[in-house]
CSV table of C-alpha atoms and ligand atoms in Angstrom, one decimal:
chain,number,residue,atom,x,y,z
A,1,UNK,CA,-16.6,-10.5,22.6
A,2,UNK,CA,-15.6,-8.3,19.6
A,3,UNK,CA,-15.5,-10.1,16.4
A,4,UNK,CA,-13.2,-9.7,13.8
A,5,UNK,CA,-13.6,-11.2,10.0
A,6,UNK,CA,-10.6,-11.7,8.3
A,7,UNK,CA,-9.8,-13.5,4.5
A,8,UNK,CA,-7.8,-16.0,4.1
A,9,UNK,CA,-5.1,-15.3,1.7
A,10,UNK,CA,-5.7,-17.2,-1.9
A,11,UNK,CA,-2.5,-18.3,-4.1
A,12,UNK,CA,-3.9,-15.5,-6.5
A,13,UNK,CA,-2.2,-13.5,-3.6
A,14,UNK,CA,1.0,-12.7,-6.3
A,15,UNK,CA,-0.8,-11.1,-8.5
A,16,UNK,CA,-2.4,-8.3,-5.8
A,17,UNK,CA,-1.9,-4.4,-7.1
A,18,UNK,CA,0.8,-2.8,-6.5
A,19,UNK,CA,0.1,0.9,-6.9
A,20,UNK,CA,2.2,3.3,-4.9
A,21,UNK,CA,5.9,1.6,-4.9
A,22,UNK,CA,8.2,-0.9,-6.7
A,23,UNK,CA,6.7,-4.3,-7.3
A,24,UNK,CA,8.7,-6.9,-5.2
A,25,UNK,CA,8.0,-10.7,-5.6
A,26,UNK,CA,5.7,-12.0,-2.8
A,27,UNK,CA,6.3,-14.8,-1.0
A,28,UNK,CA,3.2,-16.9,-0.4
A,29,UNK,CA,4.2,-19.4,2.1
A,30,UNK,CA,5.6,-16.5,4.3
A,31,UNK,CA,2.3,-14.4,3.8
A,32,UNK,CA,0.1,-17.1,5.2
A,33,UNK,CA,2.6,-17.8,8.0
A,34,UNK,CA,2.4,-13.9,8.7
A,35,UNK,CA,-1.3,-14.1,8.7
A,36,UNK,CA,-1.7,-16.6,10.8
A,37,UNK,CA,0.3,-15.0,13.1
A,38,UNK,CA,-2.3,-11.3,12.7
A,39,UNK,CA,-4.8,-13.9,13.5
A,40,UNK,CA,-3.1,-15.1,16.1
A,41,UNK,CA,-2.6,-11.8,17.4
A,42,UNK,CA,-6.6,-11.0,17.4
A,43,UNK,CA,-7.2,-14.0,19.0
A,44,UNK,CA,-4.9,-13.5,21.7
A,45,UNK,CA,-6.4,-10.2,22.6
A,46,UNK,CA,-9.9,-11.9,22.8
A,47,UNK,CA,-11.3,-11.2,19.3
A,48,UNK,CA,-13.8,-13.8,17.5
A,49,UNK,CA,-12.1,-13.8,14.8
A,50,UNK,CA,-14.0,-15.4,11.8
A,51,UNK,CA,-12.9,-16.3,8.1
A,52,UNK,CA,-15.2,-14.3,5.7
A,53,UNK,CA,-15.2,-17.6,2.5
A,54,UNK,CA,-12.2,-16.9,0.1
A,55,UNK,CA,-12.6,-15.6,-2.8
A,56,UNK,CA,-9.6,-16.9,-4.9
A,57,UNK,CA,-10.4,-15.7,-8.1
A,58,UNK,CA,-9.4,-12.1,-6.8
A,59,UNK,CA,-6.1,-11.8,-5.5
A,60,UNK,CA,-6.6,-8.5,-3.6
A,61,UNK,CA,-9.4,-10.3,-1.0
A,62,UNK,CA,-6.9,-10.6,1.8
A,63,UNK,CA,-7.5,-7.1,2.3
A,64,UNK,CA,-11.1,-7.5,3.1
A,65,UNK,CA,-11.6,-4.4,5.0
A,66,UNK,CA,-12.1,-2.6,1.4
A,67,UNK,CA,-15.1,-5.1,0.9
A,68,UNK,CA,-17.3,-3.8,3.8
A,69,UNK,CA,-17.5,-1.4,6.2
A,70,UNK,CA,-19.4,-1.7,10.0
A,71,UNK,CA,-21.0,1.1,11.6
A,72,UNK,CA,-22.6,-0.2,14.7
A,73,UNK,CA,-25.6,-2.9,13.6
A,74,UNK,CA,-25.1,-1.7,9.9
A,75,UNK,CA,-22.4,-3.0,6.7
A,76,UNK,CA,-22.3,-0.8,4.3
A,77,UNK,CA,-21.4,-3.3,1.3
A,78,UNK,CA,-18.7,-1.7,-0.9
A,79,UNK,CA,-18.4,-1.3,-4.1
A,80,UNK,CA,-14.1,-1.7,-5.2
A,81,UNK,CA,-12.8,1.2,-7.2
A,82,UNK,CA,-10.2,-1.7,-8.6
A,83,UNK,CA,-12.5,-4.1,-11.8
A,84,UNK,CA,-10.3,-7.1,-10.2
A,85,UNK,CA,-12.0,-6.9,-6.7
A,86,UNK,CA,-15.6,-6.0,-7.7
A,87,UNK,CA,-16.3,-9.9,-7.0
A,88,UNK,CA,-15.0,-9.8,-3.4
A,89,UNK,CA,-18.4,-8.1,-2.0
A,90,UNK,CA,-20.0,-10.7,-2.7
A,91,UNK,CA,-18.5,-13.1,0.3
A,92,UNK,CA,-18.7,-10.3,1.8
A,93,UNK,CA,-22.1,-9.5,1.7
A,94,UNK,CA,-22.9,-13.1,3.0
A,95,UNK,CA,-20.7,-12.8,6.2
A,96,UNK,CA,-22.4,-9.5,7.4
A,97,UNK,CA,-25.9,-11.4,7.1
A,98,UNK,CA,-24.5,-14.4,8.8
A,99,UNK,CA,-24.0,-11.6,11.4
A,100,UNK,CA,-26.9,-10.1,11.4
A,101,UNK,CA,-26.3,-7.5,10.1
A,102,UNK,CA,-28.3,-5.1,8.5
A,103,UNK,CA,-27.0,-4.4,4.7
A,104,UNK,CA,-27.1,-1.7,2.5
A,105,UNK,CA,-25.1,-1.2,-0.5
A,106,UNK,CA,-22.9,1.6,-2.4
A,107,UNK,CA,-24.5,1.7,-5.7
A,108,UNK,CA,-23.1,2.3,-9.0
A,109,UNK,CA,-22.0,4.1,-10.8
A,110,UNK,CA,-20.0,5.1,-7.4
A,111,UNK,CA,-16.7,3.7,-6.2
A,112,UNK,CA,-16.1,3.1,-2.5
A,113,UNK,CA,-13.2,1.1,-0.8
A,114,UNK,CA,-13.4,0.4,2.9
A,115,UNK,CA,-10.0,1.3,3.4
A,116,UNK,CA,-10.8,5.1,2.7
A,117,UNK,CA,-13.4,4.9,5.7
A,118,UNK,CA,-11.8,6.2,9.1
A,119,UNK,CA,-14.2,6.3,11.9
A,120,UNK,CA,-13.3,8.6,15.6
A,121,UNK,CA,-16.1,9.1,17.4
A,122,UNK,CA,-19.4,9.0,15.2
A,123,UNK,CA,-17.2,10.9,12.7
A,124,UNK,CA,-16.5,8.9,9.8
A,125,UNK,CA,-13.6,10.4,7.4
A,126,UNK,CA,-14.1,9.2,4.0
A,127,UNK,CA,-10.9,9.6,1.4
A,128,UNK,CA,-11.5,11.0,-1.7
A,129,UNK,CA,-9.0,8.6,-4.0
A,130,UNK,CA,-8.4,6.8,-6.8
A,131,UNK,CA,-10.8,4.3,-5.4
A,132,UNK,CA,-13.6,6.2,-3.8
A,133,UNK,CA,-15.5,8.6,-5.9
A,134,UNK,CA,-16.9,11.9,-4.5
A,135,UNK,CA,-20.5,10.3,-5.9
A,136,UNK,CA,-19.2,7.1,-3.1
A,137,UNK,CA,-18.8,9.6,-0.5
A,138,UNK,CA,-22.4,11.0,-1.1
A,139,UNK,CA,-23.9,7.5,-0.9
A,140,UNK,CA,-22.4,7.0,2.2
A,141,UNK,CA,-23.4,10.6,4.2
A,142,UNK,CA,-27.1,10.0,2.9
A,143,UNK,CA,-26.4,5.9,4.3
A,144,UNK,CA,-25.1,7.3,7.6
A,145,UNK,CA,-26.6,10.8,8.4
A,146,UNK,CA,-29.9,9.6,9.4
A,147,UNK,CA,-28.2,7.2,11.8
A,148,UNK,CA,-26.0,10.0,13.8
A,149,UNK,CA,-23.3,9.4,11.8
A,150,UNK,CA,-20.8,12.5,10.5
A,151,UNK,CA,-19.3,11.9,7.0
A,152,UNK,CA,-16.0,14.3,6.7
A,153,UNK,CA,-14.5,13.9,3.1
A,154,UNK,CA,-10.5,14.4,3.1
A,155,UNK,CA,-8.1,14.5,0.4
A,156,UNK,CA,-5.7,11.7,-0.3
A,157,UNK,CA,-3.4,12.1,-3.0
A,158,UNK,CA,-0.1,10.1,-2.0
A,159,UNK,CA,-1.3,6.8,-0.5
A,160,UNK,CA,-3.8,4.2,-1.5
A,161,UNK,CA,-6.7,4.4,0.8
A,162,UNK,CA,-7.1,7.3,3.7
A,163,UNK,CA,-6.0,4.8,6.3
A,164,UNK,CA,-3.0,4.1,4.4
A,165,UNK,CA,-1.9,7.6,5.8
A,166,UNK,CA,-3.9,7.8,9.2
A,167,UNK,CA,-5.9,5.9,11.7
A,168,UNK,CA,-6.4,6.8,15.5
A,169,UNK,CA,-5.5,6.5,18.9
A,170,UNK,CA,-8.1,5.0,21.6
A,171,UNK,CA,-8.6,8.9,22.5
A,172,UNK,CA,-9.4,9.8,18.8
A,173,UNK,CA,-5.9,11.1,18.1
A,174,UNK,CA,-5.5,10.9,14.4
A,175,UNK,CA,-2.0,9.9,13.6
A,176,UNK,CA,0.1,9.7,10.5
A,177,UNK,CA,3.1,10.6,8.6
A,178,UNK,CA,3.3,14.1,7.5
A,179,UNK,CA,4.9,12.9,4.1
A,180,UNK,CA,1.5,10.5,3.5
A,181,UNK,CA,-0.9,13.2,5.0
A,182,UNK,CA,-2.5,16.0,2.8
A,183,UNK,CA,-4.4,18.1,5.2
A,184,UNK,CA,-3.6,16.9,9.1
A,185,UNK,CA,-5.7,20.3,10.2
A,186,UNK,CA,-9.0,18.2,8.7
A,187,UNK,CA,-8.1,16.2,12.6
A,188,UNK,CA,-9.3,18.0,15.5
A,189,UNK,CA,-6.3,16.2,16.9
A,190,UNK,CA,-3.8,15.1,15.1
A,191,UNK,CA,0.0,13.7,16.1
A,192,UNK,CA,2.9,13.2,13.5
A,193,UNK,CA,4.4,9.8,13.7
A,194,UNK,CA,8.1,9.4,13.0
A,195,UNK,CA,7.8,6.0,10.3
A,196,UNK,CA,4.8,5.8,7.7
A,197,UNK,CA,4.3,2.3,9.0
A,198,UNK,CA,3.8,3.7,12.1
A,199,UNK,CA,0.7,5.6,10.8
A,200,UNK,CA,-1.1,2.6,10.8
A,201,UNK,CA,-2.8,1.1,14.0
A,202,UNK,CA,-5.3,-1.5,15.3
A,203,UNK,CA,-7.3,-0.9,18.5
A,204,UNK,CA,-6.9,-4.4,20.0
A,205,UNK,CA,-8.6,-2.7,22.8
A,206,UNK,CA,-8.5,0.5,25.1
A,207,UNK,CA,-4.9,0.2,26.4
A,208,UNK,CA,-3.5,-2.0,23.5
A,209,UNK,CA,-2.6,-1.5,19.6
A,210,UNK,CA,-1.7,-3.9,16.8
A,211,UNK,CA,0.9,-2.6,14.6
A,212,UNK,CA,3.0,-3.4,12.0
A,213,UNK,CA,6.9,-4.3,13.1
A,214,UNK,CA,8.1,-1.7,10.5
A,215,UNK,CA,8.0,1.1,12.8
A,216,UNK,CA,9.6,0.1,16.0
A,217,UNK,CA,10.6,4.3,16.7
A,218,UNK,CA,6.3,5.0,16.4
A,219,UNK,CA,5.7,1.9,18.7
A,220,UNK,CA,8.2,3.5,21.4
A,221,UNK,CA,6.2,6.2,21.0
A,222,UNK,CA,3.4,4.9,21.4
A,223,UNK,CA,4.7,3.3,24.8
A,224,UNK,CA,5.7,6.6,26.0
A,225,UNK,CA,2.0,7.6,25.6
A,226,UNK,CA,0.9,4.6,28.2
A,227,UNK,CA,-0.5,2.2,25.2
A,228,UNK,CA,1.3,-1.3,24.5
A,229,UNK,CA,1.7,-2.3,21.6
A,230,UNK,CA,1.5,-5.8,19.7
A,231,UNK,CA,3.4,-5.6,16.7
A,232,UNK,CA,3.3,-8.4,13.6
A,233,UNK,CA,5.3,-8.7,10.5
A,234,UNK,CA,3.1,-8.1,7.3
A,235,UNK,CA,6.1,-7.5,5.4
A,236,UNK,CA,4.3,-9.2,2.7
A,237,UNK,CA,1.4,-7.3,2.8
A,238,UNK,CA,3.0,-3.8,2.7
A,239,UNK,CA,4.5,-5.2,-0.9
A,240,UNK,CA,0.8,-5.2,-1.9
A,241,UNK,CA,-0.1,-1.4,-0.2
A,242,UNK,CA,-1.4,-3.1,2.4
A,243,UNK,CA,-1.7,-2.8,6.1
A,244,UNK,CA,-2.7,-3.7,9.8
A,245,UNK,CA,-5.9,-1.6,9.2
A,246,UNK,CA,-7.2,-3.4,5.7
A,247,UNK,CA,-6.7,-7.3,7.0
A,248,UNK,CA,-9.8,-7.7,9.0
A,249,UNK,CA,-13.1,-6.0,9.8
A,250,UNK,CA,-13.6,-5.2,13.1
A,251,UNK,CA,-16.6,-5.7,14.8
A,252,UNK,CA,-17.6,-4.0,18.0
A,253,UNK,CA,-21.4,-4.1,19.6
B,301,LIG,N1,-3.2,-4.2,-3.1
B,301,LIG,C1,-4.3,-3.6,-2.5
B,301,LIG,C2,-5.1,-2.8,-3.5
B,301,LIG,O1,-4.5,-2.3,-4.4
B,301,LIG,O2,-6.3,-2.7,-3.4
């Protein structure tokens, strides 16, 4: 069974970073009730879904895909371009041993945040942000080369993280908004999605994607291409920059 590690949202929650819109109040009782429900959704789908231990003092944690990153037996342990979620690797850290993992860090001075990490295939795109430093996406080809892993470095300039503009289709289809996207010919295939929500998928499996509800034309489309979708409300989540993507790690072996 897959596992997925989520991060249960702290009260600290409020005070997450807002960096590429207005800030809008969060409402914490609706954010845990919406992530219970992407739990929910997980576990419906047949993901293990386990709670990597909060780490309250950081209100960003939720997002605990920026924390670590899985590439098959291996975490890479992360290393948060943002001073107020430096402290979330370390929970982190624990739940990929409790794994069994093997761990290996990114080591200062570099800055990496999961969320820049899109894998397709054994190619592993790497956004060059605000967050992740070029020296972060050097640690991480020397981490990953030796292990038949491809880094590609992209340009992001609009978004957050790289997969705040892209993920990918079950057939390696990169998809994304052409407003959020700076290169789309870095993709060997790539497929314009009419909603920037819509940008941002889960692969609950082969046949079936988790998405936000804040692009219901992208999920038709997505239909029309023979996938079903699963869509949750993370309304309060997207206030934050966040996404679908960046709520749980997801572990497939
Ligand atoms: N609010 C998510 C982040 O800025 O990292």
């Amino acid at each position: 069974m897959p596992i997925a590690l989520v991060r249960r949202p702290g009260p600290s929650l409020v005070d997450g970073i807002v960096t590429h819109q207005e800030p809008q109040p969060i409402d914490l009782v609706l954010a845990l009730a919406q992530w219970e429900a992407y739990v929910g959704a997980l576990r419906s789908a047949g993901w293990d879904v386990t709670e990597v231990e909060p780490a309250d003092d950081c209100p960003d944690a939720v997002f605990v895909e920026d924390a670590l990153v899985v590439f098959d037996d291996l975490a890479v342990i992360t290393r948060p371009g943002a001073p107020s979620r430096a402290a979330e690797v370390e929970g982190a850290e624990r739940a990929a041993i409790t794994q069994g993992l093997e761990v290996v860090r990114i080591e200062p001075p570099a800055t990496f945040d999961g969320g820049d990490v899109l894998k397709v295939g054994r190619t592993v795109y790497v956004g060059r942000t605000a967050r992740t430093s070029d020296d972060g996406v050097e640690q991480l080809r020397a981490i990953l080369a030796p292990r038949g892993w491809e880094v590609v470095g992209v340009p992001v300039t609009s978004v957050l993280h790289l997969k705040s503009a892209v993920t990918a289709l079950p057939d390696g289809t990169v998809v994304g908004h052409l407003d959020h996207v700076d290169d789309a010919s870095a993709y060997p295939r790539f497929l314009a999605v009419p909603e920037p929500a819509g940008a941002h998928v889960v692969l609950l499996d082969d046949h079936r994607l988790l998405m936000s509800t804040g692009a219901p034309a992208t999920a038709e489309m997505y239909r029309s291409l023979g996938y079903r979708t699963v869509e949750v409300d993370i309304s309060e989540f997207e206030k934050l920059d966040g996404c679908v993507t960046c709520l749980s790690v997801r572990i497939r072996r």
